[in-house]
Coordinates of C-alpha atoms in Angstrom, one line a residue:
M24 CA -18.7 -19.8 -19.9
N25 CA -18.0 -19.3 -16.4
L26 CA -19.7 -16.4 -14.7
Q27 CA -18.0 -15.0 -11.7
I28 CA -20.1 -12.7 -9.6
Q29 CA -18.1 -10.4 -7.4
T30 CA -19.7 -8.3 -4.8
Q31 CA -18.2 -5.0 -4.0
S32 CA -19.0 -2.7 -1.2
L33 CA -21.1 0.2 -2.3
S34 CA -19.3 2.4 0.1
T35 CA -16.3 2.3 -2.1
H36 CA -18.0 3.8 -5.0
F37 CA -20.8 5.7 -3.5
P38 CA -19.7 7.1 -0.2
L39 CA -22.6 7.7 2.0
P40 CA -22.8 11.0 3.8
P41 CA -22.1 10.8 7.5
F42 CA -25.1 10.6 9.8
P43 CA -25.5 13.7 11.8
P44 CA -24.9 13.1 15.5
K45 CA -28.0 12.4 17.5
P46 CA -29.0 15.3 19.7
K47 CA -28.6 14.7 23.4
F48 CA -31.7 15.3 25.4
L49 CA -32.1 15.0 29.1
Q50 CA -34.7 12.4 29.5
A51 CA -36.4 11.9 32.8
K52 CA -36.2 8.4 34.1
P53 CA -39.6 6.8 33.8
K54 CA -41.3 6.4 37.0
P55 CA -42.2 2.9 38.0
S56 CA -45.9 2.2 37.6
F57 CA -47.7 0.7 40.5
K58 CA -51.1 -0.8 40.5
L59 CA -52.9 -0.3 43.7
W60 CA -55.4 -2.9 44.6
S61 CA -57.7 -2.2 47.6
S62 CA -60.3 -4.4 49.0
L63 CA -62.8 -2.6 51.2
S64 CA -65.3 -4.7 53.2
T65 CA -67.9 -3.2 55.4
V66 CA -69.4 -4.9 58.4
S67 CA -72.7 -3.8 59.7
V68 CA -72.3 -3.6 63.5
P69 CA -75.5 -3.0 65.4
P70 CA -75.3 -0.3 68.0
T71 CA -74.4 -1.6 71.4
K72 CA -77.1 -1.2 74.0
T73 CA -75.8 -0.1 77.3
S74 CA -77.7 -1.9 80.1
H75 CA -78.0 -0.2 83.4
K76 CA -79.6 -3.2 85.0
P77 CA -78.0 -3.9 88.4
F78 CA -76.0 -7.1 88.9
P79 CA -77.5 -10.0 91.0
A80 CA -75.0 -9.2 93.8
E81 CA -76.2 -5.6 93.9
V82 CA -79.9 -6.7 93.9
S83 CA -79.2 -9.1 96.8
R84 CA -77.5 -6.4 98.8
T85 CA -80.4 -4.0 98.1
I86 CA -83.0 -6.6 99.3
M87 CA -81.0 -7.2 102.4
E88 CA -80.8 -3.5 103.2
L89 CA -84.6 -3.0 102.6
S90 CA -85.7 -6.0 104.6
S91 CA -85.6 -6.8 108.2
I92 CA -87.6 -10.0 108.5
G93 CA -86.8 -13.3 106.8
T94 CA -87.1 -17.1 107.2
L95 CA -84.1 -18.9 108.8
S96 CA -84.0 -22.6 107.9
T97 CA -81.8 -25.0 109.8
L98 CA -81.7 -28.7 110.6
A99 CA -83.5 -29.6 113.8
Q100 CA -82.3 -32.2 116.3
D101 CA -84.5 -34.8 114.7
G102 CA -82.9 -34.2 111.3
W103 CA -85.8 -32.4 109.7
P104 CA -85.4 -28.9 108.2
L105 CA -87.1 -26.2 110.1
G106 CA -87.8 -22.7 109.0
V107 CA -88.8 -19.9 111.4
G108 CA -89.3 -16.2 111.0
V109 CA -86.5 -14.0 112.3
R110 CA -85.5 -10.4 112.5
F111 CA -82.1 -9.5 111.2
A112 CA -79.8 -6.6 110.6
V113 CA -76.8 -6.3 108.2
D114 CA -73.4 -4.8 108.6
A115 CA -71.4 -2.8 106.0
E116 CA -70.6 -6.0 104.0
G117 CA -74.1 -7.4 104.1
T118 CA -73.4 -10.0 106.9
P119 CA -76.8 -10.9 108.5
V120 CA -76.9 -10.3 112.3
L121 CA -79.6 -12.3 114.1
C122 CA -80.8 -12.6 117.7
L123 CA -81.5 -16.3 118.4
P124 CA -82.4 -17.6 121.9
Q125 CA -82.0 -21.3 120.9
P126 CA -80.0 -21.8 117.7
S127 CA -79.8 -25.2 116.1
P128 CA -76.8 -27.4 116.9
D129 CA -76.2 -27.8 113.2
N130 CA -74.8 -24.5 112.1
R131 CA -75.7 -25.0 108.4
S132 CA -78.5 -22.6 107.5
T133 CA -80.2 -20.6 104.9
L134 CA -81.8 -17.1 105.3
H135 CA -84.5 -16.5 102.8
L136 CA -86.3 -13.2 102.2
Q137 CA -88.3 -11.4 99.5
L138 CA -88.9 -7.8 98.8
D139 CA -92.5 -6.7 98.8
Q140 CA -92.8 -3.7 96.5
C141 CA -95.3 -2.0 94.2
G142 CA -95.5 -3.8 90.9
L143 CA -95.9 -7.3 89.7
R144 CA -92.5 -8.7 90.5
T145 CA -91.2 -10.0 93.8
P146 CA -87.4 -10.1 93.9
Q147 CA -85.9 -12.4 96.5
C148 CA -82.6 -13.9 97.7
T149 CA -81.5 -16.8 99.8
I150 CA -78.3 -16.8 101.7
Q151 CA -76.5 -20.0 102.4
G152 CA -74.0 -20.0 105.2
S153 CA -73.1 -21.1 108.7
L154 CA -74.4 -19.7 111.9
T155 CA -71.5 -18.2 113.9
K156 CA -71.3 -17.0 117.4
P157 CA -68.7 -14.1 117.7
A158 CA -66.4 -14.8 120.7
D159 CA -64.8 -11.4 120.8
A160 CA -66.6 -8.9 123.1
T161 CA -65.6 -5.9 120.9
I162 CA -67.1 -7.6 117.9
L163 CA -70.3 -8.4 119.9
R164 CA -70.7 -4.8 120.9
W165 CA -70.2 -3.8 117.3
F166 CA -73.0 -6.1 116.1
D167 CA -75.1 -4.8 118.9
S168 CA -74.7 -1.3 117.5
V169 CA -75.7 -2.6 114.1
W170 CA -78.8 -4.2 115.6
K171 CA -79.7 -1.0 117.5
K172 CA -79.3 1.1 114.3
R173 CA -81.8 -1.1 112.5
F174 CA -84.4 -1.6 115.2
G175 CA -83.8 1.2 117.6
E176 CA -83.2 -1.1 120.6
S177 CA -80.3 -3.1 121.9
A178 CA -80.1 -6.8 121.6
D179 CA -79.0 -9.4 124.1
V180 CA -75.4 -9.9 123.2
D181 CA -75.5 -13.5 124.4
N182 CA -78.1 -14.3 121.7
L183 CA -76.3 -12.5 118.8
Y184 CA -75.3 -14.7 115.9
T185 CA -74.1 -14.0 112.4
V186 CA -74.5 -15.9 109.1
D187 CA -71.1 -16.5 107.5
V188 CA -72.2 -16.0 103.9
Q189 CA -70.9 -18.7 101.5
R190 CA -73.1 -18.0 98.5
V191 CA -76.4 -16.3 97.6
L192 CA -79.2 -17.3 95.3
Q193 CA -80.8 -14.3 93.7
M194 CA -84.2 -14.5 91.9
E195 CA -85.9 -11.8 90.0
D196 CA -89.4 -13.1 90.7
L197 CA -91.3 -16.2 91.8
N198 CA -91.0 -19.3 89.7
E199 CA -88.0 -18.0 87.8
D200 CA -84.5 -19.4 87.6
G201 CA -82.1 -17.9 90.0
V202 CA -78.5 -16.8 89.8
W203 CA -75.8 -17.9 92.2
V204 CA -73.6 -15.1 93.6
T205 CA -70.3 -15.8 95.2
S206 CA -69.5 -14.6 98.7
S207 CA -66.9 -12.2 97.5
D208 CA -69.1 -10.7 94.9
Y209 CA -71.9 -10.3 97.4
K210 CA -69.7 -8.6 100.0
N211 CA -68.0 -6.3 97.5
A212 CA -71.3 -5.2 95.8
N213 CA -73.0 -1.9 96.7
P214 CA -76.7 -1.7 97.4
D215 CA -78.9 0.7 95.4
P216 CA -78.1 4.2 96.6
L217 CA -81.8 5.2 96.0
R218 CA -83.2 2.3 97.8
N219 CA -84.7 4.3 100.6
S220 CA -86.4 6.9 98.3
A221 CA -87.2 4.9 95.2
E222 CA -90.9 4.3 96.0
E223 CA -91.4 8.0 96.8
I224 CA -89.7 9.0 93.5
V225 CA -91.9 6.6 91.5
N226 CA -95.1 7.9 93.2
E227 CA -94.1 11.5 92.5
I228 CA -93.4 10.8 88.8
N229 CA -96.7 8.9 88.4
T230 CA -98.6 11.8 90.1
N231 CA -96.9 14.9 88.6
N232 CA -95.5 13.6 85.3
R233 CA -98.3 11.5 84.0
E234 CA -98.1 12.9 80.4
D235 CA -94.4 12.2 80.2
V236 CA -95.0 8.6 81.3
H237 CA -97.6 8.2 78.6
R238 CA -95.2 9.6 76.0
F239 CA -92.4 7.3 77.1
C240 CA -94.8 4.4 76.6
N241 CA -95.7 5.6 73.1
V242 CA -92.1 6.0 72.1
Y243 CA -90.3 3.1 73.7
V244 CA -93.0 0.5 74.3
D245 CA -95.3 1.4 71.4
L246 CA -98.5 1.2 73.4
D247 CA -100.2 3.9 71.4
F248 CA -101.6 6.0 74.3
Q249 CA -103.7 9.0 73.5
V250 CA -102.9 11.8 75.9
K251 CA -105.2 14.7 76.5
A252 CA -104.2 18.1 77.8
N253 CA -105.3 17.2 81.3
G254 CA -103.1 14.1 81.4
N255 CA -105.8 11.5 81.0
K256 CA -105.9 8.8 78.4
A257 CA -108.2 9.5 75.6

């Protein structure tokens, strides 16, 4: 017996009810999602310390302004170096002006001087340059006025010489390494504006502000001073 299976669509016999239409809703467009990644790194930066220490060129100019006697070294006729004490003045650019009766035929020279001051340090500078004889009479009179301003007397213009500064060796103290200063830096530097009254200011502070000096030592130097009301150390 042959069985034949026929399939018929159910929709022909059992009609399905129509699906109700889907309600239309206004749907907001989904916002794109972002993942924010941040990397924060902190660097510990030490506070910068502002140094008010003068530059070597300024120290050299100050030494030259406060001094009037130095050691001039040249090569003698026999070829040996010879150093003699000389007086000198300086013009607005720090050029040394000397009065020399018998200069060396070799114009290469050094002018060395050190600043004697209260305290334990002895700053000094050595100028390397060439001895020059100004030929212009106007310039000679100008240097004579510079000399008179420093020493209160006129110089013999025939014996006036200058040192053409080529470079300067500045040393903070004896037996310490020096710093070379170029000629342009030396001429463009300004000397300490308080150079003529610095010692008086220090003496006044030490005399009238002794308690403050001790407090500064306690705070900044950690010397552990004991200060009494009368300003003496306990």
